[in-house]
């Protein structure tokens, strides 16, 4: 089943921080793939803008190396690479000074083309960039700015970033990236919920016992140690990615699939989240083993109490979800790299098969990685004579198998999101009030940890997290699903 490619209008995309790690690993390879797919046309231009002293040819060499390393896609055989590189230019520029801005203006020239500015730099430069884009008259009313995470480290800093951007751009021009929203399965969550009659009537506290959202990584902090240690799992994963998964799972059906309707519904979920009791949240930090370093040795501090794991029980105070807890967990150096949303339905109200038949529950699992797909656990009769014994079997659909070989070649999240920016579709980007509401919910949890001065619980590498996280579920007579690939 080949996917349809609709070419976007001609555009100029300026990547501030165009020589950085994100541009190298994600943005340039994503653009190249869209060029190969025919979505980015030959009239498009991509202009790297960063501090490094470089010319157009130097930037093309940089991009060639990046694409060769990070877009090792034999299907394209890199036959289009020279064509793509011819679309690239470079301007040496200082975000915090005036050097280079005249050259950028000259390069962009006049015209009716779509213009987008990707802020692939640290957030401390967002305000400077926004102001200089305006001072130098580079942006019309239709220009777009793309900003990366982290969008603040608490409510106050997120508000400051929002107002720094709002001084120069309208909210309809601002695209805050959460790359989880660009993942095919995350969007499929909406398609599964709102494109089928089957699930939605059961999607509430009358039929759903609880929901588990797990984002587990098997790797440690690695080279990101310094950055991660200032952030921790709550800021790095829960406030943004897990919050987005929670919103899409819990929100009411929007009246239509458009940026305002979808984001209004997500915001209502965040605002309905109840405060978290200290007993309902567990922080963890991984220990080392004979072959693996501990969190503390990876970040080079034996005093740090930053969490590499969080598990918590959230409650949504609205009619649909009152009484149905959402258990969220994320962590590094866990048993496997596996992310899923599991909707655990209630027991059938009465078992006609008697006590010996055991307890059977339907679980709908939406797998985000690996093997993106959905699995529905159904109870059937165990084959064979000898009475009515029941057994649970999965109705399993791995998307790549169900949709054929083309489905395995789904665009990376960045490919989709950058093309959405050019198309002017904000549906899969976070709105300012959404980001602030998410911080408003997470700030008190982090503040309570800081005030308590307690250290996170430790957990063994390759485990399912600290014992206290298991106890969080056991207390409620429930248990976490196994973390497995
Ligand atoms: P980086 O340090 O590798 O690159 C920073 C870039 O900004 C370089 O091109 C540098 O020249 C440029 N720069 C810095 N100061 C400048 C100035 N005063 N004027 C002009 N250019 C300047 O950083 P990165 O990893 O590419 O990350 C960029 C942003 O994206 C950060 O906010 C980061 O948190 C975010 N992010 C990165 C990743 C990733 O995978 N690298 C993932 C998610 C979010």
Tab-separated table of C-alpha atoms and ligand atoms in Angstrom, residues 17-23 25 50-52 93-96 120-123 125 148-150 414, ligand 1:
chain	number	residue	atom	x	y	z
A	17	UNK	CA	22.057	25.974	14.655
A	18	UNK	CA	22.403	24.294	11.247
A	19	UNK	CA	25.793	22.816	12.178
A	20	UNK	CA	24.598	21.272	15.446
A	21	UNK	CA	23.889	17.699	16.432
A	22	UNK	CA	20.142	17.877	15.828
A	23	UNK	CA	20.573	19.308	12.325
A	25	UNK	CA	21.267	13.634	12.917
A	50	UNK	CA	25.228	29.149	12.750
A	51	UNK	CA	28.349	30.567	14.312
A	52	UNK	CA	30.838	28.369	12.478
A	93	UNK	CA	25.629	34.370	11.873
A	94	UNK	CA	25.531	35.266	15.565
A	95	UNK	CA	22.120	34.902	17.173
A	96	UNK	CA	23.140	37.242	19.964
A	120	UNK	CA	17.771	24.362	16.508
A	121	UNK	CA	19.708	26.121	19.260
A	122	UNK	CA	19.460	26.249	23.046
A	123	UNK	CA	16.306	27.966	24.394
A	125	UNK	CA	18.707	32.057	22.200
A	148	UNK	CA	12.739	22.484	19.978
A	149	UNK	CA	12.396	20.962	23.378
A	150	UNK	CA	13.184	21.564	26.178
A	414	UNK	CA	10.953	14.831	11.881
B	1	LIG	P1	24.503	21.655	19.439
B	1	LIG	O1	25.227	22.217	20.604
B	1	LIG	O2	25.047	20.422	18.803
B	1	LIG	O3	24.402	22.751	18.298
B	1	LIG	C1	24.077	24.086	18.569
B	1	LIG	C2	24.065	24.877	17.287
B	1	LIG	O4	23.736	26.210	17.614
B	1	LIG	C3	25.390	24.934	16.544
B	1	LIG	O5	25.126	24.945	15.155
B	1	LIG	C4	25.958	26.285	16.962
B	1	LIG	O6	26.825	26.857	15.991
B	1	LIG	C5	24.698	27.088	17.047
B	1	LIG	N1	24.855	28.254	17.921
B	1	LIG	C6	25.141	28.270	19.233
B	1	LIG	N2	25.208	29.562	19.677
B	1	LIG	C7	24.954	30.359	18.611
B	1	LIG	C8	24.860	31.758	18.402
B	1	LIG	N3	25.069	32.623	19.395
B	1	LIG	N4	24.569	32.196	17.165
B	1	LIG	C9	24.352	31.335	16.150
B	1	LIG	N5	24.425	30.014	16.275
B	1	LIG	C10	24.713	29.520	17.486
B	1	LIG	O7	22.976	21.444	19.917
B	1	LIG	P2	21.907	20.414	19.337
B	1	LIG	O8	22.097	19.092	19.987
B	1	LIG	O9	21.892	20.485	17.843
B	1	LIG	O10	20.553	20.987	19.936
B	1	LIG	C11	19.908	22.157	19.449
B	1	LIG	C12	18.590	22.326	20.199
B	1	LIG	O11	17.756	21.204	19.961
B	1	LIG	C13	18.764	22.388	21.717
B	1	LIG	O12	17.774	23.250	22.248
B	1	LIG	C14	18.487	20.960	22.159
B	1	LIG	O13	18.026	20.899	23.479
B	1	LIG	C15	17.402	20.575	21.184
B	1	LIG	N6	17.283	19.128	20.954
B	1	LIG	C16	18.348	18.424	20.496
B	1	LIG	C17	18.198	17.073	20.260
B	1	LIG	C18	19.332	16.253	19.704
B	1	LIG	O14	19.087	15.075	19.421
B	1	LIG	N7	20.517	16.799	19.526
B	1	LIG	C19	16.967	16.430	20.491
B	1	LIG	C20	15.891	17.204	20.950
B	1	LIG	C21	16.061	18.552	21.178
